[in-house]
Coordinates of C-alpha atoms and ligand atoms in Angstrom, one line a residue:
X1 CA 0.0 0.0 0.0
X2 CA 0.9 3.5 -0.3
X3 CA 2.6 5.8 2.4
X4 CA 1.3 9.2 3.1
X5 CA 3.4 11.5 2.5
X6 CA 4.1 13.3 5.8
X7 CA 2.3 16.2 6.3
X8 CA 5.2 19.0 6.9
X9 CA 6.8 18.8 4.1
X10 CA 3.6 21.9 3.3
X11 CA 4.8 24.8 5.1
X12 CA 2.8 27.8 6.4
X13 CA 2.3 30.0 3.2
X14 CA 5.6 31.6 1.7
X15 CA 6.0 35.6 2.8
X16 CA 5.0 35.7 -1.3
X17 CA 1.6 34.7 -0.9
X18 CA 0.4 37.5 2.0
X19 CA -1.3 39.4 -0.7
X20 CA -4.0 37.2 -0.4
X21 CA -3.4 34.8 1.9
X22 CA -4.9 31.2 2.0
X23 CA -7.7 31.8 4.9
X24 CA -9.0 34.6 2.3
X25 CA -9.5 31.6 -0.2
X26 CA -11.0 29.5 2.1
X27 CA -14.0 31.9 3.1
X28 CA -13.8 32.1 -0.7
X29 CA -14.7 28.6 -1.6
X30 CA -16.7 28.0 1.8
X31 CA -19.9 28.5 -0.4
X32 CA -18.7 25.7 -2.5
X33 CA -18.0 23.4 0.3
X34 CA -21.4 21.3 -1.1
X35 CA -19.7 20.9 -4.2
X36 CA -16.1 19.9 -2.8
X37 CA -17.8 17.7 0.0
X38 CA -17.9 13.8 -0.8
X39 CA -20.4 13.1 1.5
X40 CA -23.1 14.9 -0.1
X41 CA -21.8 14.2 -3.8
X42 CA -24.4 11.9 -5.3
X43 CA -22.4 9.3 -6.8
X44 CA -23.5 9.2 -10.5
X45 CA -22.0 5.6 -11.0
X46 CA -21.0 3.2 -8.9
X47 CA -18.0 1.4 -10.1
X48 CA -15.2 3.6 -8.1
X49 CA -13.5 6.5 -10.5
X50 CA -9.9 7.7 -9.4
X51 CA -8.0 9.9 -10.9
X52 CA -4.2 11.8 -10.4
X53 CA -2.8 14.7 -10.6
X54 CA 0.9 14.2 -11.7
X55 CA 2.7 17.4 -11.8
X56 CA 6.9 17.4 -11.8
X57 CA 7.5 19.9 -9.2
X58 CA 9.6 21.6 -11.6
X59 CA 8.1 25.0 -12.0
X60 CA 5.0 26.8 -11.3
X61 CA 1.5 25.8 -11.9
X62 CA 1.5 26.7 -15.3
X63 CA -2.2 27.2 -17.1
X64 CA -2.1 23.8 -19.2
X65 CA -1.2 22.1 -15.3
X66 CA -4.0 23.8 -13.7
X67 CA -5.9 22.6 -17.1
X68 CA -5.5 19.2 -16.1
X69 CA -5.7 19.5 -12.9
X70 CA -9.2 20.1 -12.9
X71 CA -10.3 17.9 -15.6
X72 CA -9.1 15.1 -13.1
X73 CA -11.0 16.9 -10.6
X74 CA -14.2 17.2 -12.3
X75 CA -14.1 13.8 -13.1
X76 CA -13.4 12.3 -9.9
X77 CA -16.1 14.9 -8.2
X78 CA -18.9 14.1 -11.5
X79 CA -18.5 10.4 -10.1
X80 CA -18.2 10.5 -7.0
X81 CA -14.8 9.2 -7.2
X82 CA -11.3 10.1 -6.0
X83 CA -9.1 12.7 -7.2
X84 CA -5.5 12.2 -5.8
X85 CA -2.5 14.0 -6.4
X86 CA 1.3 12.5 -6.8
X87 CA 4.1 14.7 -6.7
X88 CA 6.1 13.4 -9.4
X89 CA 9.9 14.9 -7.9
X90 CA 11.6 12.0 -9.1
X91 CA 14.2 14.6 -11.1
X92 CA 15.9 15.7 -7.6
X93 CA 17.8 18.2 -9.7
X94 CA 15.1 19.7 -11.2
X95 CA 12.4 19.6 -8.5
X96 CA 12.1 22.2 -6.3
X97 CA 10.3 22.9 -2.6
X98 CA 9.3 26.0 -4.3
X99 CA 7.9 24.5 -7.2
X100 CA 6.2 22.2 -4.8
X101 CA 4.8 25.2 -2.7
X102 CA 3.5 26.9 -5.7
X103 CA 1.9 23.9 -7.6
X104 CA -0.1 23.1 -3.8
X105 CA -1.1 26.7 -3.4
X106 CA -2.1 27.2 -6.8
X107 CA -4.4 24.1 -6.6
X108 CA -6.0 25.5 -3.4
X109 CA -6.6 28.8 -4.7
X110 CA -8.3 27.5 -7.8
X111 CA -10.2 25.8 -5.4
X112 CA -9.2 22.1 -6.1
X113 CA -9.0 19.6 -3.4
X114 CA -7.6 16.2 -3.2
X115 CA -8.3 12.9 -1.1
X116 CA -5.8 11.2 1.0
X117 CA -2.4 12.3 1.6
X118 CA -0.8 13.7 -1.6
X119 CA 2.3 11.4 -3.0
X120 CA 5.6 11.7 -3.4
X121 CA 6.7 9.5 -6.0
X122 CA 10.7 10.0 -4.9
X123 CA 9.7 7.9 -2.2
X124 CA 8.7 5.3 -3.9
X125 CA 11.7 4.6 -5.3
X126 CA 12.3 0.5 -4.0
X127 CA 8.4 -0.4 -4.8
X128 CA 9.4 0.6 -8.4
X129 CA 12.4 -1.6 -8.3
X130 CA 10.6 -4.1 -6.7
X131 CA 8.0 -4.3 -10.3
X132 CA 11.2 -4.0 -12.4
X133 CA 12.6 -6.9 -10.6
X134 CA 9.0 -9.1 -11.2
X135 CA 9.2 -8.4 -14.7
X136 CA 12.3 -9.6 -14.6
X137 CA 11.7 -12.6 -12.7
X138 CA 8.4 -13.7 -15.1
X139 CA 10.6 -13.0 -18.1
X140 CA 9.3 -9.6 -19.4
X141 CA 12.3 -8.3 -18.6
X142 CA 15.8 -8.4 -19.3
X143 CA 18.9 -7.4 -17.8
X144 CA 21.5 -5.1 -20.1
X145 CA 24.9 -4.5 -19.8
X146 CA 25.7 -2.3 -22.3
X147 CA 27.9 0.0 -21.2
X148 CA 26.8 3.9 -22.1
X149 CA 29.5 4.4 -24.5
X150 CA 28.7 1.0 -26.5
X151 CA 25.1 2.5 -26.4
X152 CA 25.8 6.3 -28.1
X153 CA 28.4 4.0 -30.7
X154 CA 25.4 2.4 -31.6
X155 CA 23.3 5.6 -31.8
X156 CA 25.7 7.3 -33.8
X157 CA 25.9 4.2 -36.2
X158 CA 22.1 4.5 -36.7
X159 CA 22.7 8.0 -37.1
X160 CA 24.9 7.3 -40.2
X161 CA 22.5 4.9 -41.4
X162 CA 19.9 7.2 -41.2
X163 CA 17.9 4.5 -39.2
X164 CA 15.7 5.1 -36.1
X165 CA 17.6 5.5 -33.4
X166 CA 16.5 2.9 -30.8
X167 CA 17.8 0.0 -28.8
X168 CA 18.5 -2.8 -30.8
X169 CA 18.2 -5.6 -28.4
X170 CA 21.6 -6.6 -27.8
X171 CA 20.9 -8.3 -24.7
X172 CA 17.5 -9.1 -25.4
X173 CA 18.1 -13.1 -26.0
X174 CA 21.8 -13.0 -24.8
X175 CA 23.0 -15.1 -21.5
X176 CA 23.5 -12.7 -18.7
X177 CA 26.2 -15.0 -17.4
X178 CA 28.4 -13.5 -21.2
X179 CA 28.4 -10.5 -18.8
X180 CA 31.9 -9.3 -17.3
X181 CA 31.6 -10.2 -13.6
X182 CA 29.7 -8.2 -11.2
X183 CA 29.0 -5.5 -14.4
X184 CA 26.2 -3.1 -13.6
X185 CA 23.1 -3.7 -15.4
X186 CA 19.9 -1.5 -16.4
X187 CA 16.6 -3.8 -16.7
X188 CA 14.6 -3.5 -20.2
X189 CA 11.2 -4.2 -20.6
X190 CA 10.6 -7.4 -23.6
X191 CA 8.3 -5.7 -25.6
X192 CA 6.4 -6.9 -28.6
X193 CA 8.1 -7.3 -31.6
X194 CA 5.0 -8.1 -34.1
X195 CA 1.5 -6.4 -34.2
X196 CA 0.7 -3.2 -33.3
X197 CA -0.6 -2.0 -30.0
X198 CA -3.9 0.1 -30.1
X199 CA -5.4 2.2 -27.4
X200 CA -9.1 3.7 -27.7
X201 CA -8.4 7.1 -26.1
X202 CA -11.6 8.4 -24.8
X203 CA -10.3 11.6 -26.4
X204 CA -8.4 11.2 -29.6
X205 CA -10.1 7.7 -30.5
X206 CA -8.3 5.1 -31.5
X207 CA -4.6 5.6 -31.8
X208 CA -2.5 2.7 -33.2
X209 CA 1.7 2.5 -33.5
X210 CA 3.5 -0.5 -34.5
X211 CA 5.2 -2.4 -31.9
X212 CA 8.4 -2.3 -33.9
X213 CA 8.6 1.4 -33.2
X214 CA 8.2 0.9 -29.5
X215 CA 12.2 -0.6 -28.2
X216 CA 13.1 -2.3 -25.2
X217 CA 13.0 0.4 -22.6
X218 CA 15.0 0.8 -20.1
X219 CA 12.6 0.8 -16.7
X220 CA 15.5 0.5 -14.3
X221 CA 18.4 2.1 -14.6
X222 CA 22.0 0.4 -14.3
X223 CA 22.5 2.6 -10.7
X224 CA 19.2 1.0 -9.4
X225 CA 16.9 4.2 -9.8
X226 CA 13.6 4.0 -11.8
X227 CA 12.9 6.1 -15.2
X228 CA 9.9 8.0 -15.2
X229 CA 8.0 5.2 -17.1
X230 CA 8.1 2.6 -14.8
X231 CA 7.4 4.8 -12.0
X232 CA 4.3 6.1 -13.7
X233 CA 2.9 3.3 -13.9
X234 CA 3.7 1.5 -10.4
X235 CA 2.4 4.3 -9.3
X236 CA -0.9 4.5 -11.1
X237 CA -1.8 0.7 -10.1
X238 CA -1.0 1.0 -6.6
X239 CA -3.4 4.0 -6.6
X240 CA -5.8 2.2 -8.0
X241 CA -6.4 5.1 -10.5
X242 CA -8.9 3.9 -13.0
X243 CA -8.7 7.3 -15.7
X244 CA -5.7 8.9 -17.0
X245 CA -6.2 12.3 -18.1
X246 CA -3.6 14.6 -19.7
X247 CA -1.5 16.4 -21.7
X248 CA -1.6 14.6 -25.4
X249 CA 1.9 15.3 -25.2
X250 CA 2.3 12.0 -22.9
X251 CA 0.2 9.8 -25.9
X252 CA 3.5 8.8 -26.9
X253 CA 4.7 7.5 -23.4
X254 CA 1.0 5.6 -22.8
X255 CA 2.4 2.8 -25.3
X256 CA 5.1 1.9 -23.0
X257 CA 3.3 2.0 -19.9
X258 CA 0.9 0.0 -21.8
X259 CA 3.3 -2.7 -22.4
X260 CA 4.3 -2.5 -18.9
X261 CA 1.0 -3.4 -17.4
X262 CA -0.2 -5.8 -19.7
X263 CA 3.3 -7.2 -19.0
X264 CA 2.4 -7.8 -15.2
X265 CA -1.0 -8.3 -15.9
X266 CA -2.8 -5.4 -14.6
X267 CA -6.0 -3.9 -15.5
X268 CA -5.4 -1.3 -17.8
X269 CA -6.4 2.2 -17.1
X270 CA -8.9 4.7 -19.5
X271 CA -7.0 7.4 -21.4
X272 CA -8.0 10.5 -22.0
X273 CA -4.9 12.6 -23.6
X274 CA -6.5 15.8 -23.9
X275 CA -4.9 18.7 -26.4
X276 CA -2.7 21.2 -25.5
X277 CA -3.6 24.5 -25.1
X278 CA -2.5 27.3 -28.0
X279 CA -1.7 30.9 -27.6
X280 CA -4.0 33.3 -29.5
X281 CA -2.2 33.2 -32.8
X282 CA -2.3 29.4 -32.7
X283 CA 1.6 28.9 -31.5
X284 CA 2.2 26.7 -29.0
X285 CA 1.6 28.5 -25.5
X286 CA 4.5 30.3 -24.3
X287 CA 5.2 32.7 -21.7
X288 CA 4.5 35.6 -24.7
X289 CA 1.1 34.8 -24.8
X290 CA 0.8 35.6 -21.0
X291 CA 1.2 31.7 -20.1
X292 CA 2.2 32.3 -16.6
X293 CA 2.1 30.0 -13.2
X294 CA -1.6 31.0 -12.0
X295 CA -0.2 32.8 -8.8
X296 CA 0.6 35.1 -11.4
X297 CA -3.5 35.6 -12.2
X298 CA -4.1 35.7 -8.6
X299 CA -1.6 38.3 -8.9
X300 CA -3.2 40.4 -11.4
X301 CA -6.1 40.2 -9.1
X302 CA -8.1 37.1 -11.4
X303 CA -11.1 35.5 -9.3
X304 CA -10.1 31.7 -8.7
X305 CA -14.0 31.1 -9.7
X306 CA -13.3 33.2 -12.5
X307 CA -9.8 31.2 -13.8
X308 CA -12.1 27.9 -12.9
X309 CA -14.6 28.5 -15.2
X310 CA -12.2 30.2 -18.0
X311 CA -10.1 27.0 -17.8
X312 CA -13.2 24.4 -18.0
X313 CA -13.9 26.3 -21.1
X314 CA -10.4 26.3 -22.7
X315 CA -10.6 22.7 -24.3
X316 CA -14.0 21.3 -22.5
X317 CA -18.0 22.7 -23.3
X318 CA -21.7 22.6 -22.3
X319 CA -23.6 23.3 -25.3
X320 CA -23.0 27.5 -25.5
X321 CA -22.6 27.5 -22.2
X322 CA -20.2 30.3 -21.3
X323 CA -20.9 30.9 -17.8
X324 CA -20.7 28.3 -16.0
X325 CA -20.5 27.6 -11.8
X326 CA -18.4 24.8 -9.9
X327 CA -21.6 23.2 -9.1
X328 CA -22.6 23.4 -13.1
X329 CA -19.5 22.1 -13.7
X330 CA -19.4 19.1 -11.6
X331 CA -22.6 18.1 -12.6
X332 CA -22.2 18.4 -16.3
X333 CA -18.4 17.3 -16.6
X334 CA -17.7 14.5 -18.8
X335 CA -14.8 13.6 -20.9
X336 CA -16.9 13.9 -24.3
X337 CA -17.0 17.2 -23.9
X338 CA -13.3 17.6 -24.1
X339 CA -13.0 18.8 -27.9
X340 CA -9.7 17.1 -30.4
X341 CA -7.9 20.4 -31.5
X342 CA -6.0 22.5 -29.8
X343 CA -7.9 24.9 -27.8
X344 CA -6.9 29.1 -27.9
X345 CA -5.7 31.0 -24.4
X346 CA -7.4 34.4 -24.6
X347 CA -6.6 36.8 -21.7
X348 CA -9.2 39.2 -22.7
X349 CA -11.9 36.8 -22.6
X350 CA -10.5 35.5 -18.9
X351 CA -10.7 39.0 -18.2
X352 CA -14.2 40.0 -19.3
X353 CA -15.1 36.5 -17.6
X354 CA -13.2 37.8 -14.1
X355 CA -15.8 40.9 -14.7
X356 CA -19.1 39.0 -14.7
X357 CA -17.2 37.1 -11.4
X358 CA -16.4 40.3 -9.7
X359 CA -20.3 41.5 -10.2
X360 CA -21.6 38.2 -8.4
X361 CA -18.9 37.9 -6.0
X362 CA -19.9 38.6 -2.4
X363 CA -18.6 42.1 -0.8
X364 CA -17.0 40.5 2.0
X365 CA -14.6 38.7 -0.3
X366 CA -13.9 41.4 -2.2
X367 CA -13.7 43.1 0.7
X368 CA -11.0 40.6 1.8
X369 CA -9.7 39.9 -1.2
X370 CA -8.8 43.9 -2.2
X371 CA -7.8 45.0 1.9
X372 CA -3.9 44.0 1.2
X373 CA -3.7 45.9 -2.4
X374 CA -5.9 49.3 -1.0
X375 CA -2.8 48.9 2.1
X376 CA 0.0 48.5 -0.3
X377 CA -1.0 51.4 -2.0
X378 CA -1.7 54.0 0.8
X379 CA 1.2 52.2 2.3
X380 CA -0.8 52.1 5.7
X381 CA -3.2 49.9 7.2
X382 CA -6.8 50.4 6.9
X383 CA -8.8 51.1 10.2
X384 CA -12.1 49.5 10.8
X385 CA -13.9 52.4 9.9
X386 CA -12.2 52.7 6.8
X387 CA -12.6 48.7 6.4
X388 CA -16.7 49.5 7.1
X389 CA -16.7 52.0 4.4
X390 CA -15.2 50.0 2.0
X391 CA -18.0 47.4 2.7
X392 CA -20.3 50.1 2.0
X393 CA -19.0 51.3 -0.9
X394 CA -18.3 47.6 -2.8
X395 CA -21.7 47.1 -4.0
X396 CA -20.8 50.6 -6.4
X397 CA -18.0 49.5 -6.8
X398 CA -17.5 45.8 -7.7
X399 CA -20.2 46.6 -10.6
X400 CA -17.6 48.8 -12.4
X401 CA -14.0 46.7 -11.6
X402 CA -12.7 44.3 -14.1
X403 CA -10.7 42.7 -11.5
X404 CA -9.3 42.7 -7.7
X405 CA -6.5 45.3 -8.3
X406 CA -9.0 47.6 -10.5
X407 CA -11.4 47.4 -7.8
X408 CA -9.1 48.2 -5.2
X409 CA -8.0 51.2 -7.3
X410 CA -11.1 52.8 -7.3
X411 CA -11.6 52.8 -3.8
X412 CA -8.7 54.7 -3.0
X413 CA -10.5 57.8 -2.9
X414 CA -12.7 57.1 0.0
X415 CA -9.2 56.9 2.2
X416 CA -7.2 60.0 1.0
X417 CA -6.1 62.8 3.0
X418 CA -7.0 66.0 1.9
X419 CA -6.1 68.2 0.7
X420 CA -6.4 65.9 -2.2
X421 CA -3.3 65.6 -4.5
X422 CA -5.2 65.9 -8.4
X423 CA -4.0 63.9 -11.2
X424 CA -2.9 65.6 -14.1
X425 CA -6.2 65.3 -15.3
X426 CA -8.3 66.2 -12.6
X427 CA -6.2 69.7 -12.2
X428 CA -6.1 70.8 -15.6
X429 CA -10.3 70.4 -15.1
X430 CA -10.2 72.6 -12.3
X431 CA -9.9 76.3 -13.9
X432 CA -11.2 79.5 -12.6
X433 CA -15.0 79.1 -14.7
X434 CA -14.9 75.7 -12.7
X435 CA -13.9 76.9 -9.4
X436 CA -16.5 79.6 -9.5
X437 CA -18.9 76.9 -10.0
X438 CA -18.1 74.6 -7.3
X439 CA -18.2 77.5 -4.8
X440 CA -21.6 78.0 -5.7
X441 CA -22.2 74.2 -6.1
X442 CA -20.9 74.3 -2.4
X443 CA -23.3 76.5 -1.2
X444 CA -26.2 74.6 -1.8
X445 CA -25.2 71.1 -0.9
X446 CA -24.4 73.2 2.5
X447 CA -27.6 74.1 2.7
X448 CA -29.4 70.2 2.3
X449 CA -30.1 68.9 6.0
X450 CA -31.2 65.5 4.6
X451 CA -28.0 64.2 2.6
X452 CA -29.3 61.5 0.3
X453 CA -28.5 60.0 -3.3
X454 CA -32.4 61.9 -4.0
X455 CA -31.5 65.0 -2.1
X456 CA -27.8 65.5 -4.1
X457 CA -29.3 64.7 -7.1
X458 CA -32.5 67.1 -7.0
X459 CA -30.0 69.9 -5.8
X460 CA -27.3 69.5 -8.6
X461 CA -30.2 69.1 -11.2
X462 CA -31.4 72.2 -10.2
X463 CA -27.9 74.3 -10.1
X464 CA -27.5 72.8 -13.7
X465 CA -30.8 74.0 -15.1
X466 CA -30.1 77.7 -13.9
X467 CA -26.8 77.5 -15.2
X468 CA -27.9 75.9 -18.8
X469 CA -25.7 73.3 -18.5
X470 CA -25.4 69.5 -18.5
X471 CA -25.2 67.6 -15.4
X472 CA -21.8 66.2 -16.8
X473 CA -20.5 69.7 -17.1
X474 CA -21.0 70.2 -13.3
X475 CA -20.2 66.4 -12.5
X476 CA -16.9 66.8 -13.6
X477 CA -14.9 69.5 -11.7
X478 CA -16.8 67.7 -8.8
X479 CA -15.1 64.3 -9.2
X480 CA -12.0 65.6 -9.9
X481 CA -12.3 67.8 -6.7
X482 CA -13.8 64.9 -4.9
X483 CA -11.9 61.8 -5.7
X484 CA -8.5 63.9 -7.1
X485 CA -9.1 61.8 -10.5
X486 CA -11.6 61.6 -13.5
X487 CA -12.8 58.3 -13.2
X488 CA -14.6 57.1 -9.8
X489 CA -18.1 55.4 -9.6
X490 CA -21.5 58.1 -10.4
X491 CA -21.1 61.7 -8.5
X492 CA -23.9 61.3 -6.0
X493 CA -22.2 57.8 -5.2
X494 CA -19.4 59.3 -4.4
X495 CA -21.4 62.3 -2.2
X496 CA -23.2 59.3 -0.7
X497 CA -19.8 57.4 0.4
X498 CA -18.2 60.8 1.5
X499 CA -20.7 61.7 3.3
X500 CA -21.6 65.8 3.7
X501 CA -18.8 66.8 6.3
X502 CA -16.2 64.8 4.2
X503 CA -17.6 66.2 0.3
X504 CA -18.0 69.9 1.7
X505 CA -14.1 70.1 2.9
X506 CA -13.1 68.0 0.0
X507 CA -14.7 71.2 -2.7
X508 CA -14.0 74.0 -0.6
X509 CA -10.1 72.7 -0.7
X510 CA -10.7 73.4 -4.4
X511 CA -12.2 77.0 -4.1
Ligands
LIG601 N1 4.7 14.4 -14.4 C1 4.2 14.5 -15.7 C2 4.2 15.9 -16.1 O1 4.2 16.8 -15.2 C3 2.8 13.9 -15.9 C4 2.8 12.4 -15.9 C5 1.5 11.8 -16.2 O2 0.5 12.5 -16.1 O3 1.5 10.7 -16.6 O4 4.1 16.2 -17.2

């Protein structure tokens, strides 16, 4: 059976993650806790679903990760089923903590949770032998003592000969004991030679490769460690994972892991290699087309509901369905859905989706979620007041923000000291003709006792009508004496929010 993974090897949250830290996220995706609970899931089917997660800790959670991520979650949650995750840090020069942080916090931002102890596949390491050594022992295997220069001679020969390079079996039917005494030795899996090996990938369909073109891999190497192959697939049985779902860029691999468990006679696993995704102009994704870790989303103050449903949509649909809730999603989430070309990343359309997601989302969260950015910019912590105001002020707000940093933007003229520094803007709005009208626009608000969005309103109307002007004419030199900008959320808003004491000092300043 598997080992847990021990729990501290997850520290607290990294000092780079404050911004918005995890118990934010939590309150966050509290009102999906129905949809990430397994005890009120209603199982759909009953023969047991598990899926994997299988990220090399090598980097960040980067979007086509995440991608996959929760397509394996979907699954697992549509059928009541398990979704685990294995940290594949078999590479110990490649893999990182960090990376490991970053892939485990991105996954609970976006919301994704996991049953049972996540894996560490480095630890592994002897049960992986342990298979090699069956195969061996049942005659799938081999032993191979070539040495690694005989093995790039023989590369460079097919080279010359234009021929595949591939092992050529040169142990394949030869007596070990032809060895040189106590010689290391990797062990090769005895594959097929005739045929061809199909798999009916519940994504591409049937895929087929001739068994020639798949060579006698090694599984373990001649220092005793496993290759990624055979750990993969050790891995997979002992976690009883039932569907495999990701990148189509491991198609190639599933034909030796294949012959590896039909080898040891295991059941063998659904595919589902789903299609990478594409930048906008159709290139493979790349940093350039804004392919970052999603951290960096978080970062650019992206909804995790907002990067769930854009992702679900990149590559997986419901009919036109564009707008679509975790609930929606676990309920409707099957792997025919999952469309065969390449789907397009479109950060405009992640954005105008974060919009819609900001407009629904509840001002608490917002509240939360924009608190650290409003404090990073007025570099000073908010007061509860100033918190209780910002509550006030999200439901005008949130309807106009695109995202968390936007948002938090245009509330940073509720908490300015006056007298107000102008933008560029907002001064160059502010001559003499103006002036002279805010003085008398002054005098009358003064005068209101009741100080309501009605009250402003019938009172500015009126001062716009004896001047023959518009309302905008007057509303302008107000914001910008107001709020110090030219954008902010409707003038009598913005009187509301100030309230009178606040608005009256805030024009006079400008008189
Ligand atoms: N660790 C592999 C990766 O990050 C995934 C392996 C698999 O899904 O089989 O690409």
């Amino acid at each position: 059976m598997l080992r847990a993974a021990p729990i501290e090897r997850f520290p607290a949250l990294p000092e780079a993650f404050v911004s918005t830290p995890s118990r934010i996220f939590d309150a966050y995706h509290r009102k999906e806790a129905s949809v990430n609970s397994k005890e009120t899931d209603q199982p759909k089917q009953t023969s047991p679903v598990v899926t994997r997660f299988a990220p090399s800790p090598t980097g960040f959670l980067h979007i086509g990760g995440a991608r996959t991520a929760m397509f394996n979650w979907l699954f697992a949650r549509h059928h009541g089923g398990k979704a685990l995750l294995r940290i594949e840090d078999t590479d110990k020069a490649r893999s990182t903590q960090e990376a490991i942080d970053a892939i485990i916090h991105g996954l609970d931002w976006l919301g994704l949770d996991w049953d049972d102890e996540p894996i560490f596949q480095s630890e592994r390491a002897a049960r992986h032998a342990e298979v090699a050594h069956e195969l061996l022992a049942s005659g799938n295997a081999y032993k191979c003592f070539a040495t690694s220069e005989e093995l790039a001679a023989m590369r460079e020969k097919q080279k010359a000969e234009k021929k595949p390079m591939r092992y050529d079996g040169r142990w394949r039917d030869r007596d070990p004991s032809e060895a040189p005494e106590g010689a290391p030795y990797a062990i090769r899996l005895k594959t097929e030679r005739a045929g061809k090996t199909t798999i009916d990938d519940a994504v591409q369909g049937e895929v087929s490769v001739q068994n020639s073109e798949i060579d006698d891999f090694i599984m373990l190497r001649s220092d005793g460690t496993p290759t990624y192959m055979l750990a993969v697939v050790v891995d997979d049985h002992d976690m009883g994972v039932t569907h495999l779902i990701r990148g189509d860029d491991h198609l190639n691999n599933a034909f030796r892991q294949l012959a590896m468990i039909r080898a040891m006679g295991w059941e063998e696993p659904v595919y589902a290699h789903i299609p990478l995704i594409h930048g906008n102009d159709g290139a493979k994704l790349s940093k350039r087309h804004g392919a970052l870790g999603v951290e960096a989303y978080r970062d650019m103050g992206i909804l995790p509901d907002a990067m769930f449903n854009y992702l679900l949509r990149l590559g997986w649909g419901h009919g036109d369905d564009e707008i679509i809730s975790r609930a929606q999603a676990v309920e409707w989430f099957d792997i025919s859905g999952v469309g065969k070309s390449p789907s397009r990343f479109d950060t405009k359309k992640l954005q105008n989706l974060n919009g819609h997601y900001m407009r629904e989302a509840a001002d608490d969260i917002l509240v939360d979620l924009s608190v650290p950015w409003i404090e990073k910019n007025l570099d000073a912590p908010l007061t509860p007041s100033d918190r209780q105001l910002l509550r006030q002020a999200m439901p005008v707000l949130k309807s106009r923000a695109k995202n968390i940093i936007l948002l938090a933007d245009s509330s940073l003229f509720l908490f300015k000291k006056r007298p107000l520094d102008l933008d560029e803007r907002a001064a160059s709005l502010l001559g003499p003709e103006a002036r002279t009208m805010l003085h008398s626009i002054h005098g009358a608000l003064n005068d209101l006792e009741d100080w309501t969005l009605e009250t402003t309103e019938e009172t500015l109307k009126a001062i716009a009508e004896s001047a023959e002007l518009g309302l905008g004419k007057l509303a302008q030199p107000m914001r910008a004496a107001l709020t110090g900008s030219t954008s902010s959320p409707g003038i009598f808003d913005v009187l509301i929010l100030l309230g009178k004491e606040e608005s009256l000092d805030r024009l006079a300043d400008q008189i």
